[in-house]
Tab-separated table of N, CA and C in Angstrom:
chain	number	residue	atom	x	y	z
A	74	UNK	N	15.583	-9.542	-11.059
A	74	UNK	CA	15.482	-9.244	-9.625
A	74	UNK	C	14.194	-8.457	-9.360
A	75	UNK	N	13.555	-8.952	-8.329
A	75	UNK	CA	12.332	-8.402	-8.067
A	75	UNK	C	12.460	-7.184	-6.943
A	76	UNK	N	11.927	-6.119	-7.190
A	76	UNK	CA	11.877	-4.743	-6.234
A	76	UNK	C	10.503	-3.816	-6.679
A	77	UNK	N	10.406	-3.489	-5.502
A	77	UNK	CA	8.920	-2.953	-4.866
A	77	UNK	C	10.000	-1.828	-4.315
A	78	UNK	N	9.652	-0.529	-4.830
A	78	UNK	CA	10.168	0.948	-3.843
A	78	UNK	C	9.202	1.563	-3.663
A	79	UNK	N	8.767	2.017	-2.145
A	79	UNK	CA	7.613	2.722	-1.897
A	79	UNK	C	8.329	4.303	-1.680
A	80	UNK	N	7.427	5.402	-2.238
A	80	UNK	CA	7.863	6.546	-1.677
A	80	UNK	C	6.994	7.143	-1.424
A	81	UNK	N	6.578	8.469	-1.165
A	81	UNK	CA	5.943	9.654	-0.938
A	81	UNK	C	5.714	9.944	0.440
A	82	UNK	N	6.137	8.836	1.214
A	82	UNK	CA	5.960	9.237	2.767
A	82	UNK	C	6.690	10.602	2.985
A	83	UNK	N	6.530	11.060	4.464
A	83	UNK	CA	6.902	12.187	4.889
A	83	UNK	C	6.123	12.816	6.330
A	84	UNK	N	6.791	13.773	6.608
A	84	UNK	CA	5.850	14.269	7.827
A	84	UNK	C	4.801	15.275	7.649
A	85	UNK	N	3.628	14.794	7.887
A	85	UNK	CA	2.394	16.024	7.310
A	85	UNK	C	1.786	16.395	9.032
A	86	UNK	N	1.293	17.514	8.327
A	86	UNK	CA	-0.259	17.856	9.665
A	86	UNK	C	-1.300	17.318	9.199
A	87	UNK	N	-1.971	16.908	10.295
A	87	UNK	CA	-3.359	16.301	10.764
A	87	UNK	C	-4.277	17.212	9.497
A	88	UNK	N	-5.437	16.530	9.004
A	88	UNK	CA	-6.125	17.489	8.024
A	88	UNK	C	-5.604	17.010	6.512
A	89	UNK	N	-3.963	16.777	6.209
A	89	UNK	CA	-3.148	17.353	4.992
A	89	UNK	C	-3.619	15.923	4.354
A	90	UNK	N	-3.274	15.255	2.971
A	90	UNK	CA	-2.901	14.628	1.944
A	90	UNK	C	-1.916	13.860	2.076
A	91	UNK	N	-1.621	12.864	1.517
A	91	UNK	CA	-0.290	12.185	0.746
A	91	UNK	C	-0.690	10.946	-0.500
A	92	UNK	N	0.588	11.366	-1.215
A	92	UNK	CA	-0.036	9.717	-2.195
A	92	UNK	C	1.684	9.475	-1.942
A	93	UNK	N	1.404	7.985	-2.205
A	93	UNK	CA	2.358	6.756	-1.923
A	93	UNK	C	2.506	6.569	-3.079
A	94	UNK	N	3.598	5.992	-3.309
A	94	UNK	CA	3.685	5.282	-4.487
A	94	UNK	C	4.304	4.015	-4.054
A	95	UNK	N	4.370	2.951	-5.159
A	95	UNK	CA	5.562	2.075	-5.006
A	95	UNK	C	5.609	0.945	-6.646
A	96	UNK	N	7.068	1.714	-6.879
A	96	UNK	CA	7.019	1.475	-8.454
A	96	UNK	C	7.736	0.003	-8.542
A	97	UNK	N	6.837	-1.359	-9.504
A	97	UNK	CA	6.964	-2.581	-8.812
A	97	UNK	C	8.550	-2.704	-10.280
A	98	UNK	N	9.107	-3.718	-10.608
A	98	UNK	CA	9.808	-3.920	-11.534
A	98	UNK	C	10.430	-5.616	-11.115
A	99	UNK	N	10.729	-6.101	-12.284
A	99	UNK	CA	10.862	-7.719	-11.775
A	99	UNK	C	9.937	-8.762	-12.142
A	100	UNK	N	8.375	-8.531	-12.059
A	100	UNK	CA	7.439	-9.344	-11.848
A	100	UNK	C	6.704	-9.383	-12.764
A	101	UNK	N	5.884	-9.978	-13.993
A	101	UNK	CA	4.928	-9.891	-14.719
A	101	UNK	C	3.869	-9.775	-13.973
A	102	UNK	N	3.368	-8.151	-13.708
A	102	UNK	CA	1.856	-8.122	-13.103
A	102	UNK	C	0.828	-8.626	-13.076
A	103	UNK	N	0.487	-8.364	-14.340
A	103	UNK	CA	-0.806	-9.297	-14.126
A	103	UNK	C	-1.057	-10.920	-13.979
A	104	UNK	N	-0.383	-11.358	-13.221
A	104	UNK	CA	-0.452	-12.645	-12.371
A	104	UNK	C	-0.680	-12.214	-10.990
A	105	UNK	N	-0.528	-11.272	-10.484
A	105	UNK	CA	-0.039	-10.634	-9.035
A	105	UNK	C	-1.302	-9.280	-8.596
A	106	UNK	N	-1.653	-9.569	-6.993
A	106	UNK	CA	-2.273	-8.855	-6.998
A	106	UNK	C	-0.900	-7.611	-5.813
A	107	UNK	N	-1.290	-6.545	-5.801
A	107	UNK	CA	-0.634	-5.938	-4.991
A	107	UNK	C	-1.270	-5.263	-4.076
A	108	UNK	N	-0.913	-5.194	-2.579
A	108	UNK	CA	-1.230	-4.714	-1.522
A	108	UNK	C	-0.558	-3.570	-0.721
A	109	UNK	N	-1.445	-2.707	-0.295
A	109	UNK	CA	-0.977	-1.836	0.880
A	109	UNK	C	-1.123	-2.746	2.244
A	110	UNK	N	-0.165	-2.427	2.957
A	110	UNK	CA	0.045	-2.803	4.876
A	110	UNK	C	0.617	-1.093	5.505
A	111	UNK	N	0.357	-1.492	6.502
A	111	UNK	CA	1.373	-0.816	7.312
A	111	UNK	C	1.584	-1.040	8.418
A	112	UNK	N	2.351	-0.589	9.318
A	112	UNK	CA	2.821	-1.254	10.628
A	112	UNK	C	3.203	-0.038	11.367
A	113	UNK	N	2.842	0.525	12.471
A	113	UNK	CA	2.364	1.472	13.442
A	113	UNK	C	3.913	1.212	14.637
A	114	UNK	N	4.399	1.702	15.532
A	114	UNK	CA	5.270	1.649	16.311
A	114	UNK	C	5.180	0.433	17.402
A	115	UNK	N	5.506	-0.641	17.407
A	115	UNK	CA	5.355	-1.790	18.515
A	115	UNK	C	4.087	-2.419	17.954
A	116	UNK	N	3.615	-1.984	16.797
A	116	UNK	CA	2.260	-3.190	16.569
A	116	UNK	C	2.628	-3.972	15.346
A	117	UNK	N	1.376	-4.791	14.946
A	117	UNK	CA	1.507	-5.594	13.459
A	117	UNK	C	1.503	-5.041	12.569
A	118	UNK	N	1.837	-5.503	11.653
A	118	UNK	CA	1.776	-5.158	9.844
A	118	UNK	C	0.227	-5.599	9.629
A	119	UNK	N	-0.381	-4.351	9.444
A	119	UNK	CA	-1.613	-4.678	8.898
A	119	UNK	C	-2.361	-4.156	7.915
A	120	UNK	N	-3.229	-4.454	7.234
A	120	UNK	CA	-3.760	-4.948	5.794
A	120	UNK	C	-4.168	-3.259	5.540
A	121	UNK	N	-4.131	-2.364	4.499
A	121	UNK	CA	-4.875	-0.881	4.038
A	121	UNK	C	-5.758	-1.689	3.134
A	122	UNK	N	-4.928	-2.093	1.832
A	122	UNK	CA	-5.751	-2.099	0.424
A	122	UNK	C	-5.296	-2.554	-0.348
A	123	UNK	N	-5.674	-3.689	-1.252
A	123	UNK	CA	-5.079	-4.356	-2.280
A	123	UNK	C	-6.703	-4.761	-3.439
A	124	UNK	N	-5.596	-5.167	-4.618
A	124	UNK	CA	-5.972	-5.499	-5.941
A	124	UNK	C	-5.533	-6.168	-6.571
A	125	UNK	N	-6.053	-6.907	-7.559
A	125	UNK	CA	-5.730	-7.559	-8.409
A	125	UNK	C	-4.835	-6.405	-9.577
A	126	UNK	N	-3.364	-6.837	-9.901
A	126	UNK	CA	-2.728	-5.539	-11.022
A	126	UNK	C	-3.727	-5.903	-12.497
A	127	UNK	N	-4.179	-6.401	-12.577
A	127	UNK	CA	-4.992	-6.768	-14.047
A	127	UNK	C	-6.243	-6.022	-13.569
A	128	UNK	N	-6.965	-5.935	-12.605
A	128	UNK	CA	-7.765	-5.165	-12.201
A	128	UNK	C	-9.334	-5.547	-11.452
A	129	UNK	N	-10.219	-5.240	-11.537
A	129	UNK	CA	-11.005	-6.070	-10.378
A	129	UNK	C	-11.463	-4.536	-9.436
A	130	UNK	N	-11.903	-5.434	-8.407
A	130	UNK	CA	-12.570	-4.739	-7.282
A	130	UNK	C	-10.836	-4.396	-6.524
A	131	UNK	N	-11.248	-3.349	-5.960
A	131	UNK	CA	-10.145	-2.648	-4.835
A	131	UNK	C	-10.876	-3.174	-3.233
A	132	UNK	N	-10.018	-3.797	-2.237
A	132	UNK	CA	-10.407	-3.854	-1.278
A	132	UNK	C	-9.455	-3.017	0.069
A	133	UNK	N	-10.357	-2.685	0.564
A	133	UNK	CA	-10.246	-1.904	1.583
A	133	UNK	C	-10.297	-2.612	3.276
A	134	UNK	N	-9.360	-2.119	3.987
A	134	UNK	CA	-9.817	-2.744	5.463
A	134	UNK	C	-10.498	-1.326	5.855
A	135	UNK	N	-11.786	-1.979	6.639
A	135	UNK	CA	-13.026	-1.067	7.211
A	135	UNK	C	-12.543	0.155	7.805
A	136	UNK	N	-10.669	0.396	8.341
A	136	UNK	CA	-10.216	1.505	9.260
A	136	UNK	C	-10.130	2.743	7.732
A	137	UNK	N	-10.298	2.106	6.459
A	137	UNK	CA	-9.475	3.179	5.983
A	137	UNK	C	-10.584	3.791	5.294
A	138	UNK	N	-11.495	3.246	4.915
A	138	UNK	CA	-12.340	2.995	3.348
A	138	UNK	C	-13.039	4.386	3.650
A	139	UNK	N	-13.154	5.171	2.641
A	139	UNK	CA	-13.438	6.454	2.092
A	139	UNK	C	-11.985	7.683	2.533
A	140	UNK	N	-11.374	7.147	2.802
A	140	UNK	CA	-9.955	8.253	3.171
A	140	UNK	C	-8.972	7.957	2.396
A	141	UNK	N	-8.809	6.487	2.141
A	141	UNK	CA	-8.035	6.083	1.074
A	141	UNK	C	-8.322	5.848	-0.341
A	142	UNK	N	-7.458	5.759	-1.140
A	142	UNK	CA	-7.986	5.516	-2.371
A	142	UNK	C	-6.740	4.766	-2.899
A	143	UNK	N	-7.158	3.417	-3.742
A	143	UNK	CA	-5.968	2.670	-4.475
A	143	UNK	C	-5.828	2.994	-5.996
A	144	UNK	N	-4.786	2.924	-6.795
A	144	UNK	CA	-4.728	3.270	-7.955
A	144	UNK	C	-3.598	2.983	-8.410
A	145	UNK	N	-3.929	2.489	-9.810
A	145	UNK	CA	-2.297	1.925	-10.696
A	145	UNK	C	-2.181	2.558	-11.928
A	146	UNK	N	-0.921	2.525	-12.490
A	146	UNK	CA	-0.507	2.818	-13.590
A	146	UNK	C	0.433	1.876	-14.401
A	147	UNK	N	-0.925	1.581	-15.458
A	147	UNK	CA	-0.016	0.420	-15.842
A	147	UNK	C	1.530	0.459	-16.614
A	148	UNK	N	1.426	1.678	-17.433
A	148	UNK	CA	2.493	1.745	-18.156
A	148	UNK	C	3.620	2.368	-17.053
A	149	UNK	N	3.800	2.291	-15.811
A	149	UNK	CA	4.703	3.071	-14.917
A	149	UNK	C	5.049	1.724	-14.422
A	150	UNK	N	3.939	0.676	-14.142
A	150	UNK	CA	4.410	-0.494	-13.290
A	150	UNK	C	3.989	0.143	-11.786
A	151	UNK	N	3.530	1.163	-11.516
A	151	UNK	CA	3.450	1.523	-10.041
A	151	UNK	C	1.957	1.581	-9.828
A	152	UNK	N	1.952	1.593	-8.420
A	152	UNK	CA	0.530	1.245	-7.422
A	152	UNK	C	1.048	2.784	-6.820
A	153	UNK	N	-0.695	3.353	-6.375
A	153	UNK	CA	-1.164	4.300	-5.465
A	153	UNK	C	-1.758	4.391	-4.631
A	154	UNK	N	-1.262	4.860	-3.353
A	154	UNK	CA	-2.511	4.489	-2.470
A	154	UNK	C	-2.654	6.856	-1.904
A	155	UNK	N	-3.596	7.032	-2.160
A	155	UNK	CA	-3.887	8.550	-1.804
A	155	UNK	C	-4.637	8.332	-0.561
A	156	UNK	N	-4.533	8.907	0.451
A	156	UNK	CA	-4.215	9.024	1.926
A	156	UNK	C	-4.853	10.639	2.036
A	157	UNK	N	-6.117	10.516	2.549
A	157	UNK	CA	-6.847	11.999	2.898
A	157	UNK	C	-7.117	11.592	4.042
A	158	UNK	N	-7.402	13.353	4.470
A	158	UNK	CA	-7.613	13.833	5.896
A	158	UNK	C	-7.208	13.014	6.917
A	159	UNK	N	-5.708	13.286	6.969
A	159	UNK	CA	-4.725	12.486	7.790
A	159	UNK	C	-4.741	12.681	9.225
A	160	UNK	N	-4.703	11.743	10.201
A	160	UNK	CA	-5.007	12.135	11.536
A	160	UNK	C	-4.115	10.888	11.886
A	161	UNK	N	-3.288	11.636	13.021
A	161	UNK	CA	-2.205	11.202	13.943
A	161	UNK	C	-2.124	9.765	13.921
A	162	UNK	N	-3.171	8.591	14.260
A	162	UNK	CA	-3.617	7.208	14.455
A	162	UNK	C	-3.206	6.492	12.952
A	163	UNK	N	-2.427	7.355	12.064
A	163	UNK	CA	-2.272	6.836	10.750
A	163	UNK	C	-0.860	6.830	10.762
A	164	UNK	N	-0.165	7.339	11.752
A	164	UNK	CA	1.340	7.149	11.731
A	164	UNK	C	1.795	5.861	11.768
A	165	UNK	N	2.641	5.243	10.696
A	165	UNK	CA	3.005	3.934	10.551
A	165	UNK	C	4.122	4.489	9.435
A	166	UNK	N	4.869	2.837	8.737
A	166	UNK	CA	5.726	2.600	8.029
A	166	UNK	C	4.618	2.137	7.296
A	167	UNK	N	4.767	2.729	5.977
A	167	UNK	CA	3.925	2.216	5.218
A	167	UNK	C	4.405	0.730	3.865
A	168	UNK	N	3.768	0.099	3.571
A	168	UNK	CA	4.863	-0.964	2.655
A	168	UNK	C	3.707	-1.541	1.665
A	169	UNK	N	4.110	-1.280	0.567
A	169	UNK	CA	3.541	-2.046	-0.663
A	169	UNK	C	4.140	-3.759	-1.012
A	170	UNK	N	3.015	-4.818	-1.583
A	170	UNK	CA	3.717	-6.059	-1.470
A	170	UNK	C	2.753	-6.412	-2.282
A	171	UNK	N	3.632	-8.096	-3.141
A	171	UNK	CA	3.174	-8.383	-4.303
A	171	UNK	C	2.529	-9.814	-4.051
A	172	UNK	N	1.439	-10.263	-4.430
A	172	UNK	CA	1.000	-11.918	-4.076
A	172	UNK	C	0.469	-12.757	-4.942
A	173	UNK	N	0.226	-13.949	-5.328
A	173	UNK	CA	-0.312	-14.523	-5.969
A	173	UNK	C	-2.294	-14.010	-5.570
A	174	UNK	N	-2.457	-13.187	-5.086
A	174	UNK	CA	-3.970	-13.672	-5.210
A	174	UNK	C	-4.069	-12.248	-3.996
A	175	UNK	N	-5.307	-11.367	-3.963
A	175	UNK	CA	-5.695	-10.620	-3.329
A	175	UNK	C	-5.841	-11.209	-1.830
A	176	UNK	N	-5.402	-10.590	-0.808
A	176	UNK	CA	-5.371	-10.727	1.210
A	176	UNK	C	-5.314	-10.066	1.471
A	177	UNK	N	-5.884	-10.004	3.127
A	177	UNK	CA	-5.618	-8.965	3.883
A	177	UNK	C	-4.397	-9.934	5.170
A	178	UNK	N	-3.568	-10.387	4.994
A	178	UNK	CA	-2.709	-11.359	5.610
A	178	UNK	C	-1.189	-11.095	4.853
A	179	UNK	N	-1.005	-10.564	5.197
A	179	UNK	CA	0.356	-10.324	5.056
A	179	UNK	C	1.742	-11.370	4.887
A	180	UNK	N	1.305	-12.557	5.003
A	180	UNK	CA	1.882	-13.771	4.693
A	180	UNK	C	1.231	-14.464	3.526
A	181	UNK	N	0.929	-14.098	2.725
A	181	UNK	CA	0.062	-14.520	1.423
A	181	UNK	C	0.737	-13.446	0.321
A	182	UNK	N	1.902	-12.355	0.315
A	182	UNK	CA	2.601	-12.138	-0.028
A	182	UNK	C	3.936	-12.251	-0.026
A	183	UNK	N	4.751	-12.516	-1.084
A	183	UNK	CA	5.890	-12.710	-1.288
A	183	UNK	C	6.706	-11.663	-1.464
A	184	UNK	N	6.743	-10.793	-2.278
A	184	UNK	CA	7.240	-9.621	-2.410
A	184	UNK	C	7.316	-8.325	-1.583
A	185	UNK	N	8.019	-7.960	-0.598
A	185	UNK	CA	7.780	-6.661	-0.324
A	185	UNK	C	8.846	-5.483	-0.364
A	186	UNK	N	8.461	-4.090	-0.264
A	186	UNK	CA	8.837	-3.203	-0.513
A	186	UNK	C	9.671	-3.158	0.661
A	187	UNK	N	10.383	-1.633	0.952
A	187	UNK	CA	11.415	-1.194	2.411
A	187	UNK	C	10.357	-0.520	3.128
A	188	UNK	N	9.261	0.266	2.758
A	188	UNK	CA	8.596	0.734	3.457
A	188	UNK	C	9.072	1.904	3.349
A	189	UNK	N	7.908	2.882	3.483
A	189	UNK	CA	8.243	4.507	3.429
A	189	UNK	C	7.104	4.893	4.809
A	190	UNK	N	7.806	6.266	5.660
A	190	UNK	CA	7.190	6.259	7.134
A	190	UNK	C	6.553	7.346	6.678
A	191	UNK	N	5.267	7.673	6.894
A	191	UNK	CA	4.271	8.614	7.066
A	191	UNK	C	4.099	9.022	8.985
A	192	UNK	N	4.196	10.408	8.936
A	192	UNK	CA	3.897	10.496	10.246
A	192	UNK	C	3.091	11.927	10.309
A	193	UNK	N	1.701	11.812	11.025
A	193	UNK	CA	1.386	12.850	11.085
A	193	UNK	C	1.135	13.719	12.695
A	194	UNK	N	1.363	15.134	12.221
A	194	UNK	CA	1.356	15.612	13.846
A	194	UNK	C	0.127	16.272	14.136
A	195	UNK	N	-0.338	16.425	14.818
A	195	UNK	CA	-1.609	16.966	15.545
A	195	UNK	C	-1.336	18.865	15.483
């Protein structure tokens, strides 16, 4: 059985940190690249950061790149995404997901997590 659990969300202040996790189990990784999304209150699920789990270039969508950072551990099976200098416009459900091949399309993955909510306050 395949499962993706994301955690480390929580409620921070504007300024603060978080790292995500989401520990994958089920899947032989390195076939699979894995992605960050998230999805904001009444909007889309959209693309943070994904990789190839065997490894490669990290890609970034242009809203996040130098605030975020992606990172794995192979012997844990889990993906990281570290989340600096957090500001309000970052409040979403955050969700890790598994694909045959690196996207920023959220339908080019098969696998996804429940999502963990990050919310930050001003």
């Amino acid at each position: 059985q395949v499962q993706l659990v994301e955690s480390g969300g929580g409620l921070v202040q504007a300024g603060g940190s978080l790292r995500l996790s989401c520990a994958v189990s089920g899947l032989t990784l390195s076939r699979y690249a894995v992605g960050w999304f998230r999805q904001a209150p009444g909007k889309e699920r959209v693309f943070v950061a994904a990789s190839r789990w065997s490894g490669g270039i990290t890609y970034y969508s242009d809203s996040v790149k130098g605030r975020f950072a992606f990172s794995r551990d192979n012997a844990k099976n889990t993906v990281y995404v570290q989340i600096n200098s957090l500001k309000p416009e970052v409040t979403a459900v955050y969700y890790c997901a598994a694909g045959p091949r690196v996207s920023g399309m959220p339908s080019e993955y098969g696998f996804w997590g429940q999502g963990t909510q990050v919310t930050v306050s001003s």
